[in-house]
Coordinates of C-alpha atoms in Angstrom, one line a residue:
X278 CA -75.3 20.4 -55.1
X279 CA -77.5 18.6 -57.8
X280 CA -78.4 15.2 -57.9
X281 CA -75.8 14.6 -61.2
X282 CA -73.1 15.7 -59.1
X283 CA -73.2 13.5 -56.2
X284 CA -71.8 10.6 -57.5
X285 CA -68.9 12.7 -58.8
X286 CA -68.8 14.1 -54.8
X287 CA -68.4 10.9 -53.3
X288 CA -66.1 9.5 -55.8
X289 CA -63.8 12.4 -54.4
X290 CA -64.3 11.5 -50.9
X291 CA -63.3 8.4 -51.8
X292 CA -60.1 9.6 -53.4
X293 CA -59.6 11.6 -50.4
X294 CA -59.9 9.1 -48.0
X295 CA -57.9 6.6 -49.9
X296 CA -55.0 9.6 -50.2
X297 CA -55.3 9.9 -46.4
X298 CA -54.7 6.3 -45.9
X299 CA -51.8 6.1 -48.4
X300 CA -50.1 9.0 -46.8
X301 CA -50.8 7.2 -43.5
X302 CA -49.0 3.7 -44.6
X303 CA -45.8 5.7 -46.0
X304 CA -45.6 7.5 -42.8
X305 CA -45.7 4.0 -40.7
X306 CA -43.1 2.6 -43.7
X307 CA -41.1 5.9 -42.7
X308 CA -41.0 5.8 -39.3
X309 CA -40.2 1.5 -39.5
X310 CA -37.3 3.0 -41.4
X311 CA -36.3 5.2 -39.0
X312 CA -36.6 3.1 -36.5
X313 CA -34.3 0.1 -37.9
X314 CA -31.9 2.9 -38.3
X315 CA -31.9 4.0 -34.6
X316 CA -31.7 0.7 -33.8
X317 CA -29.1 -0.8 -35.7
X318 CA -26.8 2.5 -35.0
X319 CA -27.3 2.1 -31.2
X320 CA -26.3 -1.7 -31.4
X321 CA -23.2 -1.4 -33.7
X322 CA -22.2 1.6 -32.2
X323 CA -22.1 3.5 -35.4
X324 CA -23.9 4.3 -39.0
X325 CA -21.1 3.4 -40.9
X326 CA -22.4 -0.1 -41.6
X327 CA -25.9 0.9 -41.7
X328 CA -26.5 2.0 -45.2
X329 CA -24.9 -1.2 -46.7
X330 CA -27.5 -3.4 -44.4
X331 CA -30.1 -1.5 -45.5
X332 CA -29.4 -1.1 -49.0
X333 CA -27.1 -4.1 -50.0
X334 CA -29.1 -7.0 -52.3
X335 CA -27.2 -9.5 -49.9
X336 CA -28.2 -8.0 -46.3
X337 CA -31.8 -8.1 -45.2
X338 CA -32.2 -4.7 -43.7
X339 CA -35.3 -4.1 -45.7
X340 CA -37.0 -6.8 -44.8
X341 CA -36.5 -6.0 -41.2
X342 CA -38.1 -2.5 -42.0
X343 CA -40.8 -4.1 -43.9
X344 CA -41.5 -6.6 -40.5
X345 CA -41.7 -3.4 -38.3
X346 CA -44.2 -2.0 -40.5
X347 CA -46.6 -4.5 -40.4
X348 CA -46.6 -4.6 -36.6
X349 CA -46.7 -0.8 -36.5
X350 CA -49.6 -1.3 -38.7
X351 CA -51.6 -4.3 -37.2
X352 CA -51.1 -2.6 -33.5
X353 CA -52.6 0.5 -35.0
X354 CA -55.5 -1.7 -35.7
X355 CA -55.4 -3.0 -31.9
X356 CA -55.4 0.4 -30.6
X357 CA -58.0 1.9 -33.5
X358 CA -55.6 4.9 -34.2
X359 CA -53.0 5.8 -36.2
X360 CA -49.4 6.0 -35.0
X361 CA -50.3 4.8 -31.4
X362 CA -48.3 1.7 -32.1
X363 CA -45.3 3.9 -32.3
X364 CA -45.8 5.0 -28.6
X365 CA -45.5 0.9 -27.6
X366 CA -43.1 -0.6 -30.3
X367 CA -40.2 2.0 -31.0
X368 CA -39.5 2.2 -27.5
X369 CA -39.4 -1.5 -26.9
X370 CA -37.2 -1.8 -30.1
X371 CA -34.7 0.7 -29.2
X372 CA -34.0 0.1 -25.8
X373 CA -32.6 -3.7 -26.2
X374 CA -30.2 -2.0 -28.6
X375 CA -29.2 0.6 -25.9
X376 CA -28.6 -2.1 -23.9
X377 CA -26.8 -4.2 -25.9
X378 CA -24.4 -1.0 -26.6
X379 CA -23.9 -0.7 -23.4
X380 CA -23.2 -4.2 -22.6
X381 CA -20.6 -4.1 -25.1
X382 CA -18.8 -1.3 -23.8
X383 CA -17.9 -4.0 -20.7
X384 CA -18.5 -7.7 -22.4
X385 CA -17.2 -8.9 -26.1
X386 CA -20.8 -9.9 -26.9
X387 CA -24.3 -8.1 -27.8
X388 CA -27.4 -8.3 -25.8
X389 CA -28.7 -11.9 -25.7
X390 CA -32.7 -13.1 -24.9
X391 CA -31.3 -15.0 -21.9
X392 CA -29.4 -11.6 -20.7
X393 CA -33.3 -10.9 -19.7
X394 CA -33.1 -13.5 -17.2
X395 CA -30.5 -11.8 -15.0
X396 CA -32.3 -8.0 -14.7
X397 CA -32.3 -8.6 -11.0
X398 CA -28.9 -9.1 -10.5
X399 CA -28.3 -5.5 -12.8
X400 CA -30.4 -4.1 -10.6
X401 CA -28.5 -5.2 -7.3
X402 CA -25.3 -3.9 -9.0
X403 CA -26.8 -0.1 -9.8
X404 CA -25.3 0.7 -6.3
X405 CA -21.7 0.1 -7.5
X406 CA -22.8 1.9 -10.7
X407 CA -23.6 4.7 -8.4
X408 CA -20.6 4.3 -6.1
X409 CA -18.4 4.5 -9.2
X410 CA -20.1 7.3 -11.6
X411 CA -22.6 8.9 -9.2
X412 CA -23.5 12.1 -11.3
X413 CA -23.9 10.1 -14.6
X414 CA -26.0 7.5 -12.8
X415 CA -28.3 10.0 -11.5
X416 CA -28.4 12.1 -14.7
X417 CA -29.4 8.3 -16.3
X418 CA -32.6 7.5 -13.6
X419 CA -33.8 11.1 -14.0
X420 CA -33.8 10.4 -17.6
X421 CA -35.3 7.3 -17.7
X422 CA -37.9 8.3 -15.3
X423 CA -38.6 11.5 -17.4
X424 CA -38.8 9.1 -21.0
X425 CA -41.3 7.3 -19.1
X426 CA -43.6 10.1 -18.0
X427 CA -43.5 11.3 -21.2
X428 CA -43.9 8.0 -22.9
X429 CA -47.4 7.8 -20.5
X430 CA -48.4 11.5 -21.7
X431 CA -48.0 11.3 -24.8
X432 CA -50.5 7.7 -25.1
X433 CA -53.2 9.8 -23.2
X434 CA -52.4 12.7 -25.6
X435 CA -52.5 9.8 -28.8
X436 CA -55.8 8.7 -27.3
X437 CA -57.3 12.4 -28.3
X438 CA -55.6 13.6 -30.8
X439 CA -54.4 10.8 -33.3
X440 CA -56.8 10.2 -36.5
X441 CA -58.9 7.1 -35.5
X442 CA -59.2 3.9 -37.6
X443 CA -62.6 2.7 -39.1
X444 CA -63.9 -0.4 -38.4
X445 CA -63.1 -1.7 -42.4
X446 CA -59.4 -0.4 -42.2
X447 CA -58.8 -1.9 -38.7
X448 CA -59.9 -5.3 -40.7
X449 CA -57.8 -4.8 -43.4
X450 CA -55.2 -4.0 -41.7
X451 CA -55.6 -7.1 -39.7
X452 CA -56.2 -9.5 -41.9
X453 CA -53.3 -8.2 -44.6
X454 CA -50.8 -8.1 -41.8
X455 CA -51.5 -11.1 -38.8
X456 CA -50.9 -13.8 -41.6
X457 CA -47.7 -12.1 -42.9
X458 CA -45.9 -11.6 -39.4
X459 CA -47.3 -15.2 -38.3
X460 CA -45.3 -16.4 -41.5
X461 CA -42.7 -14.6 -41.0
X462 CA -42.4 -16.0 -37.3
X463 CA -42.3 -19.1 -38.8
X464 CA -39.4 -18.6 -40.9
X465 CA -36.8 -17.8 -37.3
X466 CA -35.9 -21.2 -36.2
X467 CA -32.3 -21.1 -36.3
X468 CA -32.0 -24.9 -36.3
X469 CA -34.5 -25.6 -39.7
X470 CA -33.8 -24.6 -43.4
X471 CA -35.7 -21.8 -44.7
X472 CA -35.9 -21.6 -48.6
X473 CA -38.1 -18.6 -48.6
X474 CA -35.3 -17.4 -45.5
X475 CA -32.4 -18.1 -47.6
X476 CA -34.1 -16.4 -50.2
X477 CA -34.5 -12.9 -48.5
X478 CA -30.8 -13.4 -47.0
X479 CA -31.5 -13.9 -43.3
X480 CA -28.8 -16.0 -42.4
X481 CA -28.8 -17.4 -39.0
X482 CA -25.3 -17.9 -37.8
X483 CA -25.5 -18.8 -34.3
X484 CA -21.8 -20.3 -34.2
X485 CA -21.0 -16.8 -34.5
X486 CA -23.1 -14.0 -32.8
X487 CA -20.8 -10.9 -33.8
X488 CA -21.5 -11.9 -37.5
X489 CA -25.2 -13.2 -36.7
X490 CA -25.9 -9.2 -35.5
X491 CA -24.1 -7.5 -38.3
X492 CA -25.4 -9.4 -41.2
X493 CA -29.3 -9.8 -40.1
X494 CA -29.1 -6.9 -38.1
X495 CA -30.3 -6.3 -34.3
X496 CA -33.8 -7.3 -34.1
X497 CA -33.7 -10.2 -36.5
X498 CA -30.7 -11.8 -34.6
X499 CA -32.3 -10.9 -31.4
X500 CA -35.2 -13.0 -32.5
X501 CA -33.0 -16.1 -33.6
X502 CA -31.7 -16.2 -30.4
X503 CA -35.1 -16.3 -28.4
X504 CA -35.2 -20.2 -29.1
X505 CA -31.6 -20.9 -27.7
X506 CA -33.2 -22.6 -24.4
X507 CA -34.5 -25.6 -27.2
X508 CA -30.8 -27.6 -27.1
X509 CA -31.3 -30.0 -29.7
X510 CA -29.7 -33.6 -29.3
X511 CA -26.5 -34.4 -30.6
X512 CA -26.8 -36.2 -34.3
X513 CA -26.4 -40.0 -33.2
X514 CA -27.2 -39.3 -29.6
X515 CA -28.9 -42.6 -28.4
X516 CA -28.4 -45.5 -25.7
X517 CA -26.0 -47.8 -28.2
X518 CA -23.4 -44.7 -28.8
X519 CA -23.3 -43.8 -25.0
X520 CA -22.8 -47.6 -23.9
X521 CA -19.9 -48.1 -26.5
X522 CA -17.9 -45.2 -24.7
X523 CA -15.3 -46.3 -23.1
X524 CA -14.9 -45.1 -18.6
X525 CA -11.7 -45.1 -16.7
X526 CA -8.7 -47.4 -18.2
X527 CA -9.0 -49.1 -14.3
X528 CA -11.6 -49.2 -12.2
X529 CA -12.0 -46.3 -9.4
X530 CA -12.4 -49.1 -6.9
X531 CA -8.8 -49.3 -7.1
X532 CA -8.4 -46.2 -5.9
X533 CA -9.2 -45.0 -2.4
X534 CA -7.9 -41.7 -2.3
X535 CA -6.3 -40.2 0.6
X536 CA -9.3 -38.2 2.1
X537 CA -7.6 -34.8 1.5
X538 CA -9.4 -31.8 2.3
X539 CA -10.2 -29.8 -1.1
X540 CA -10.4 -25.8 -1.5
X541 CA -11.3 -24.4 -4.8
X542 CA -11.3 -20.7 -4.8
X543 CA -12.7 -19.0 -8.0
X544 CA -10.8 -15.5 -7.6
X545 CA -13.2 -12.5 -9.3
X546 CA -11.8 -11.3 -12.2
X547 CA -8.1 -12.3 -11.3
X548 CA -5.6 -11.3 -13.9
X549 CA -1.4 -10.7 -14.3
X550 CA -1.6 -7.0 -14.8
X551 CA 2.1 -7.3 -15.3
X552 CA 1.4 -8.8 -18.7
X553 CA 1.0 -5.2 -20.1
X554 CA 4.6 -4.0 -21.0
X555 CA 3.5 -0.2 -21.5
X556 CA 3.3 -0.2 -17.9
X557 CA 5.3 -0.8 -14.9
X558 CA 4.3 -2.3 -11.6
X559 CA 6.1 -2.1 -8.5
X560 CA 6.4 -4.2 -6.5
X561 CA 5.2 -7.1 -8.1
X562 CA 1.2 -7.5 -6.6
X563 CA 1.3 -11.4 -7.2
X564 CA 4.5 -13.2 -5.9
X565 CA 2.5 -16.0 -4.3
X566 CA 0.6 -16.8 -6.9
X567 CA 3.9 -16.1 -9.4
X568 CA 5.9 -18.5 -7.2
X569 CA 2.9 -21.3 -7.0
X570 CA 1.9 -21.2 -10.6
X571 CA 0.7 -24.2 -12.4
X572 CA -0.1 -22.8 -16.0
X573 CA -3.3 -20.8 -16.8
X574 CA -6.9 -20.9 -17.4
X575 CA -8.1 -20.1 -20.5
X576 CA -11.2 -18.1 -19.9
X577 CA -14.3 -18.5 -22.5
X578 CA -15.7 -15.5 -21.0
X579 CA -14.0 -11.8 -20.8
X580 CA -15.0 -9.2 -18.2
X581 CA -18.0 -10.9 -17.1
X582 CA -20.4 -13.9 -17.5
X583 CA -18.8 -15.7 -14.1
X584 CA -21.5 -18.2 -13.7
X585 CA -20.1 -19.7 -17.2
X586 CA -16.9 -20.3 -16.1
X587 CA -18.0 -21.4 -12.9
X588 CA -20.2 -24.3 -14.7
X589 CA -17.7 -25.4 -16.2
X590 CA -15.2 -25.9 -13.3
X591 CA -17.6 -27.6 -11.2
X592 CA -19.0 -29.9 -13.6
X593 CA -16.6 -30.5 -16.0
X594 CA -18.6 -30.0 -19.0
X595 CA -17.9 -27.4 -21.6
X596 CA -20.1 -24.1 -23.0
X597 CA -18.8 -25.0 -26.2
X598 CA -21.3 -27.6 -26.4
X599 CA -24.1 -25.2 -25.9
X600 CA -26.1 -22.4 -27.5
X601 CA -23.7 -19.2 -28.0
X602 CA -25.0 -16.4 -25.5
X603 CA -26.7 -19.3 -23.4
X604 CA -26.2 -19.3 -19.3
X605 CA -26.7 -22.8 -18.2
X606 CA -26.7 -21.6 -14.6
X607 CA -29.8 -19.6 -15.9
X608 CA -31.4 -21.5 -18.3
X609 CA -30.3 -25.1 -18.3
X610 CA -29.2 -26.5 -14.7
X611 CA -33.0 -27.6 -13.7
X612 CA -32.2 -31.2 -12.5
X613 CA -29.5 -32.9 -10.7
X614 CA -26.3 -32.5 -12.3
X615 CA -23.0 -34.2 -11.7
X616 CA -20.0 -32.3 -10.8
X617 CA -17.5 -32.6 -7.7
X618 CA -19.5 -31.8 -5.4
X619 CA -21.5 -35.3 -5.5
X620 CA -18.6 -37.0 -6.4
X621 CA -16.6 -36.0 -2.7
X622 CA -19.9 -36.1 -1.4
X623 CA -20.1 -39.8 -2.7
X624 CA -16.8 -40.0 -0.9
X625 CA -18.1 -39.0 2.8
X626 CA -17.2 -35.4 1.8
X627 CA -18.8 -32.7 3.4
X628 CA -19.5 -29.9 0.5
X629 CA -20.0 -26.2 0.8
X630 CA -20.1 -23.4 -1.6
X631 CA -18.9 -20.2 -0.2
X632 CA -20.1 -16.6 -1.8
X633 CA -20.4 -13.3 0.2
X634 CA -23.2 -11.9 -1.9
X635 CA -26.6 -12.9 -2.1
X636 CA -27.7 -16.4 -2.7
X637 CA -30.2 -15.8 -5.8
X638 CA -27.6 -14.3 -7.8
X639 CA -26.9 -16.2 -11.0
X640 CA -29.6 -18.1 -9.1
X641 CA -26.2 -19.8 -7.5
X642 CA -28.7 -20.9 -4.6
X643 CA -30.9 -23.3 -6.6
X644 CA -28.0 -24.6 -9.0
X645 CA -25.7 -25.8 -5.9
X646 CA -28.4 -27.8 -4.7
X647 CA -28.7 -29.4 -7.9
X648 CA -24.8 -29.7 -8.1
X649 CA -25.3 -31.4 -4.6
X650 CA -23.8 -29.3 -2.4
X651 CA -24.7 -30.0 1.2
X652 CA -24.4 -26.4 2.5
X653 CA -24.1 -22.5 0.7
X654 CA -22.8 -19.5 2.9
X655 CA -24.1 -16.7 1.3
X656 CA -24.3 -13.1 2.7
X657 CA -27.4 -14.0 4.2
X658 CA -26.0 -16.5 6.3
X659 CA -22.2 -16.0 6.8
X660 CA -21.2 -13.6 9.8
X661 CA -20.9 -9.7 9.2
X662 CA -17.6 -9.1 6.6
X663 CA -15.5 -6.3 6.2
X664 CA -15.5 -4.5 2.9
X665 CA -13.0 -3.6 0.3
X666 CA -14.7 -0.7 -1.2
X667 CA -18.1 -2.1 -1.4
X668 CA -17.4 -5.5 -2.0
X669 CA -16.8 -8.1 1.4
X670 CA -13.0 -8.7 1.4
X671 CA -10.8 -11.5 -0.2
X672 CA -9.3 -11.3 3.4
X673 CA -12.5 -12.0 5.3
X674 CA -13.7 -14.7 3.0
X675 CA -10.6 -16.9 3.5
X676 CA -10.8 -16.5 7.1
X677 CA -14.4 -17.6 7.1
X678 CA -13.4 -20.9 4.9
X679 CA -10.5 -21.6 7.5
X680 CA -13.1 -20.8 10.6
X681 CA -15.4 -23.3 8.6
X682 CA -12.5 -25.7 7.8
X683 CA -11.6 -25.8 11.5
X684 CA -15.3 -27.0 12.8
X685 CA -15.1 -29.6 9.7
X686 CA -13.9 -33.3 11.1
X687 CA -14.5 -34.7 8.1
X688 CA -13.0 -34.3 4.7
X689 CA -14.0 -31.6 3.0
X690 CA -14.8 -29.8 -0.4
X691 CA -15.2 -25.9 -0.4
X692 CA -15.9 -24.3 -3.4
X693 CA -15.5 -20.2 -2.9
X694 CA -16.3 -17.6 -5.2
X695 CA -14.6 -14.1 -4.0
X696 CA -16.1 -11.1 -4.9
X697 CA -13.4 -8.0 -3.9
X698 CA -12.1 -8.1 -7.4
X699 CA -15.5 -6.7 -9.4
X700 CA -15.2 -3.9 -11.3
X701 CA -15.3 -1.0 -11.7
X702 CA -12.4 -0.5 -10.4
X703 CA -12.8 3.5 -8.8
X704 CA -10.1 5.8 -7.9
X705 CA -11.0 6.1 -4.3
X706 CA -11.9 2.4 -3.6
X707 CA -9.0 1.8 -1.4
X708 CA -7.5 4.4 1.3
X709 CA -3.9 3.4 0.1
X710 CA -2.7 2.0 -3.1
X711 CA 0.8 -0.1 -2.5
X712 CA 1.2 -0.6 -6.1
X713 CA 3.1 1.9 -8.3
X714 CA 1.9 2.4 -11.7
X715 CA 4.5 4.1 -14.3
X716 CA 3.6 4.5 -17.7
X717 CA 3.0 7.5 -20.4
X718 CA 0.6 5.5 -21.9
X719 CA -1.9 5.7 -19.8
X720 CA -4.5 8.6 -19.3
X721 CA -4.4 9.6 -15.2
X722 CA -8.2 8.0 -14.8
X723 CA -6.8 4.8 -16.4
X724 CA -3.7 4.8 -14.2
X725 CA -6.0 5.1 -11.3
X726 CA -8.4 2.5 -12.9
X727 CA -5.3 -0.3 -13.2
X728 CA -4.1 1.0 -9.8
X729 CA -7.2 0.0 -8.0
X730 CA -7.2 -2.8 -9.9
X731 CA -3.7 -3.9 -9.0
X732 CA -4.1 -3.6 -5.1
X733 CA -7.1 -5.8 -5.4
X734 CA -4.7 -8.3 -6.7
X735 CA -2.2 -8.1 -3.9
X736 CA -5.0 -8.8 -1.9
X737 CA -6.2 -11.4 -3.1
X738 CA -2.8 -12.9 -3.7
X739 CA -2.0 -11.8 0.5
X740 CA -5.1 -14.1 0.9
X741 CA -3.7 -17.1 -1.0
X742 CA -0.8 -16.9 1.0
X743 CA -2.9 -17.3 4.7
X744 CA -4.3 -20.0 3.3
X745 CA -1.2 -22.0 2.5
X746 CA 0.5 -21.0 5.6
X747 CA -2.6 -22.4 7.5
X748 CA -2.9 -25.6 5.2
X749 CA 0.8 -26.2 5.8
X750 CA 0.0 -26.5 9.7
X751 CA -2.7 -29.2 9.3
X752 CA -2.2 -33.1 9.6
X753 CA -4.5 -33.7 6.8
X754 CA -3.3 -32.8 3.1
X755 CA -5.0 -29.8 1.8
X756 CA -5.1 -29.3 -1.8
X757 CA -5.9 -25.6 -2.8
X758 CA -6.7 -24.8 -6.1
X759 CA -6.8 -21.3 -7.6
X760 CA -8.1 -19.5 -10.4
X761 CA -9.3 -16.2 -11.9
X762 CA -12.6 -16.5 -14.2
X763 CA -12.0 -14.1 -16.5
X764 CA -9.8 -10.9 -17.6
X765 CA -11.2 -7.4 -15.7
X766 CA -13.1 -4.7 -17.3
X767 CA -10.1 -2.3 -17.3
X768 CA -11.8 -0.4 -20.7
X769 CA -9.3 2.0 -22.1
X770 CA -6.4 0.5 -20.0
X771 CA -6.1 -2.1 -22.4
X772 CA -6.2 0.2 -25.2
X773 CA -4.1 3.0 -24.2
X774 CA -1.5 0.7 -23.7
X775 CA -1.7 -1.4 -26.9
X776 CA -2.6 -4.5 -25.2
X777 CA -5.5 -5.0 -26.8
X778 CA -6.7 -3.3 -30.0
X779 CA -10.4 -2.7 -28.3
X780 CA -11.7 -2.6 -24.6
X781 CA -13.4 -6.2 -24.7
X782 CA -11.5 -9.1 -26.0
X783 CA -12.1 -10.8 -29.4
X784 CA -14.0 -14.1 -29.3
X785 CA -12.4 -15.7 -32.9
X786 CA -8.5 -14.8 -33.3
X787 CA -4.9 -16.6 -33.8
X788 CA -4.4 -18.9 -30.7
X789 CA -1.4 -16.1 -29.2
X790 CA -4.3 -13.5 -29.6
X791 CA -7.0 -15.4 -27.9
X792 CA -4.4 -16.5 -24.8
X793 CA -3.2 -13.1 -24.5
X794 CA -7.4 -11.9 -24.2
X795 CA -8.7 -15.1 -22.0
X796 CA -5.5 -16.8 -19.9
X797 CA -5.3 -16.2 -16.2
X798 CA -3.9 -17.2 -13.6
X799 CA -4.2 -21.0 -12.2
X800 CA -2.8 -22.7 -8.7
X801 CA -3.2 -26.0 -8.6
X802 CA -1.1 -26.9 -5.2
X803 CA -1.2 -29.4 -2.0
X804 CA 0.3 -29.2 1.1
X805 CA 2.0 -32.1 1.2
X806 CA 2.9 -32.9 -2.4
X807 CA 3.9 -28.9 -3.2
X808 CA 2.5 -26.8 -6.5
X809 CA 1.8 -29.2 -9.7
X810 CA 3.5 -27.8 -12.2
X811 CA 3.3 -27.6 -16.0
X812 CA -0.4 -27.8 -16.4
X813 CA -0.5 -25.3 -18.9
X814 CA -3.3 -23.1 -20.2
X815 CA -6.2 -25.4 -19.6
X816 CA -10.4 -24.7 -20.1
X817 CA -12.1 -24.8 -17.0
X818 CA -13.7 -28.1 -18.1
X819 CA -10.3 -29.9 -17.4
X820 CA -10.1 -28.4 -13.8
X821 CA -12.2 -31.5 -12.6
X822 CA -9.8 -33.8 -13.6
X823 CA -6.8 -32.8 -11.8
X824 CA -8.8 -32.0 -8.7
X825 CA -9.8 -35.8 -8.5
X826 CA -6.8 -37.4 -9.6
X827 CA -4.5 -35.0 -6.9
X828 CA -6.9 -36.3 -4.4
X829 CA -5.7 -39.4 -5.0
X830 CA -9.4 -40.9 -6.8
X831 CA -10.5 -42.6 -9.9
X832 CA -13.6 -41.9 -11.7
X833 CA -15.2 -43.0 -14.7
X834 CA -15.6 -39.3 -16.1
X835 CA -13.3 -37.1 -14.3
X836 CA -10.4 -39.2 -14.8
X837 CA -11.5 -41.4 -17.6
X838 CA -13.3 -39.3 -20.5
X839 CA -11.6 -36.0 -19.5
X840 CA -8.3 -37.8 -18.5
X841 CA -8.3 -39.1 -22.2
X842 CA -9.3 -35.6 -23.7
X843 CA -6.8 -34.1 -21.5
X844 CA -3.7 -36.2 -23.1
X845 CA -4.5 -34.7 -26.4
X846 CA -6.5 -31.4 -25.7
X847 CA -5.9 -28.6 -23.7
X848 CA -8.2 -25.9 -24.4
X849 CA -12.2 -27.1 -25.6
X850 CA -13.4 -23.4 -26.7
X851 CA -16.2 -23.1 -29.2
X852 CA -14.1 -21.3 -31.8
X853 CA -10.7 -23.3 -31.0
X854 CA -9.8 -26.8 -29.8
X855 CA -6.0 -26.4 -29.1
X856 CA -4.2 -29.7 -28.4
X857 CA -1.2 -30.6 -26.4
X858 CA 1.5 -29.7 -29.0
X859 CA -0.3 -26.0 -29.5
X860 CA -1.7 -27.7 -33.1
X861 CA -5.0 -25.7 -33.6
X862 CA -8.1 -26.2 -34.9
X863 CA -10.2 -23.3 -35.7
X864 CA -13.8 -23.4 -36.1
X865 CA -13.9 -27.0 -35.7
X866 CA -17.2 -27.3 -35.1
X867 CA -18.6 -25.5 -38.2
X868 CA -16.2 -26.1 -40.6
X869 CA -17.4 -29.4 -41.9
X870 CA -14.2 -31.2 -41.1
X871 CA -14.8 -34.6 -38.9
X872 CA -15.3 -34.3 -35.1
X873 CA -12.8 -36.0 -33.3
X874 CA -14.5 -39.0 -31.8
X875 CA -13.4 -38.3 -28.1
X876 CA -14.7 -34.7 -28.5
X877 CA -18.3 -36.3 -29.9
X878 CA -18.5 -38.8 -27.1
X879 CA -17.9 -36.1 -24.2
X880 CA -20.7 -34.0 -26.1
X881 CA -22.7 -37.0 -26.1
X882 CA -22.6 -37.5 -22.2
X883 CA -22.7 -33.8 -21.4
X884 CA -26.2 -33.8 -23.5
X885 CA -26.9 -37.1 -21.6
X886 CA -26.3 -35.8 -18.3
X887 CA -28.0 -32.1 -18.8
X888 CA -30.8 -32.8 -21.4
X889 CA -31.4 -36.4 -22.2
X890 CA -32.0 -39.4 -20.6
X891 CA -29.4 -40.4 -18.5
X892 CA -28.4 -43.4 -20.4
X893 CA -24.7 -43.2 -19.2
X894 CA -25.6 -42.3 -15.5
X895 CA -24.7 -45.6 -13.9
X896 CA -21.6 -46.5 -15.7
X897 CA -20.1 -42.6 -15.8
X898 CA -21.6 -41.1 -12.9
X899 CA -22.7 -43.7 -10.5
X900 CA -22.4 -41.0 -7.6
X901 CA -25.7 -39.5 -9.6
X902 CA -27.9 -42.6 -9.5
X903 CA -29.5 -42.5 -5.8
X904 CA -29.9 -38.8 -6.5
X905 CA -32.0 -38.8 -9.6
X906 CA -33.8 -41.6 -8.6
X907 CA -34.7 -39.3 -5.5
X908 CA -35.0 -36.2 -6.8
X909 CA -37.5 -38.2 -9.9

């Protein structure tokens, strides 16, 4: 080659290098597009809406592709080789979407970042899932092991064979990608308005997570939910507004109570299966509960999230004021909180919690301490219990409650969470099912599932009868409160019979549908005063009002604030306020209408105790003053 040809040869080499670089960037962009398509397909369970998400000018699909593309080229620069990032970023994008798909098959919500807080719980439930579907579980485990081995092999192989990046290419990629990624992350605070984010059609819809995930896509919506642990004070919260809230109409000191013993039982997945009209159950699986019915509990959950219902029932606070998808037991109970346990302790009661599973589950060991329980009887310190299937039986737990009560001289407040009713409802859980199922609508496997569930309801009913029979023989009055935490995850039983259009409940619907899909049995009974009738359908957060009042006490918050709320509202849900006269207020928190001052004050007090400065502790929770000071 002559000297004259050298410049043209250098230019040709530069063009080839530029072409290769462009092809690599295009490939990374296509890989980002493919990753978003797969992620959305998994998270949505269908490809129907994915094209609209990516192509509509009103949706941020291509923005998500662009951000992922920037992440690919930045990680490639860190590794020093092209496409190496795909072996890390793609699995990290696709795995949460797959888990979201699995979650939505049993619950009605997509995956939230807070779900990662209870990964250990999921691990503990693996034996249960294995027992229900052993071959599928084995296949899943082998598939995961094989996938991890393949990824490790590809990472090693990629270091050898993927094209390397020059120092200049790595620098350019980082200089371009990192500022853009950083700028984008600054837009992802859902609590602040962003003009640029608005122009990109990224709309944080924290009040409606189903629409949030549908409009923004899985990855963007998931990112919006990361800051949910940062709960901001409601507008107007300060010491003056707390001072203006009226406590109980009559001083609490006027009412000394009757020293009645109180036993609250939250029965796992307890529901009335005879509500299914296209299936005939015989005999009635819940005669005792039906005869002693006080009304219904309007559960804020479906198929799971037991701890959220428990949180409301023990504290009188509501999940409606907390970020959608949050789990107070996991995220927010980090300091002493008022509860029925702290109230009854202040009256000289022994307070004890019972749950025949491991104490770390749902963080209960720490939470019960924060809620003021004297002790917690869990699987670790309970006698070995008889089991029905894989779970401790309701009968064994009831006997343990009775044994503990008989050994307690002082008045007591016991709170128990059963376990027997937990799904899945495999065919052979019980040696013999005593409830017959007649239905032409149900496939055989779904009829078997319903039969297993109904047998568990019958045994829960028998356990309540045993508890009530024991209480009737006692000299001291005994108050028993029983309720289900949520409808059971019966899957296709609901769709086969037409009870629900989907295998999970809706979050936003007319009241008649919401009650159909969220009501569970409620019993409020006294050994001296009988059944408390006509309570109606109430939120779990209303239960402390009934318990404290029936025990003969008054309290600034439990019978004062909650009592006034109870006179007007039966249900306080994040999507629905239901008045006593069945008048409804859908989307009350977001529709722009003025919020009832009673609801506003309720929210102020809840924030004050959970996150705020405790301005109202002395007036509304006097039993907390000493506890809060000691813990501080």
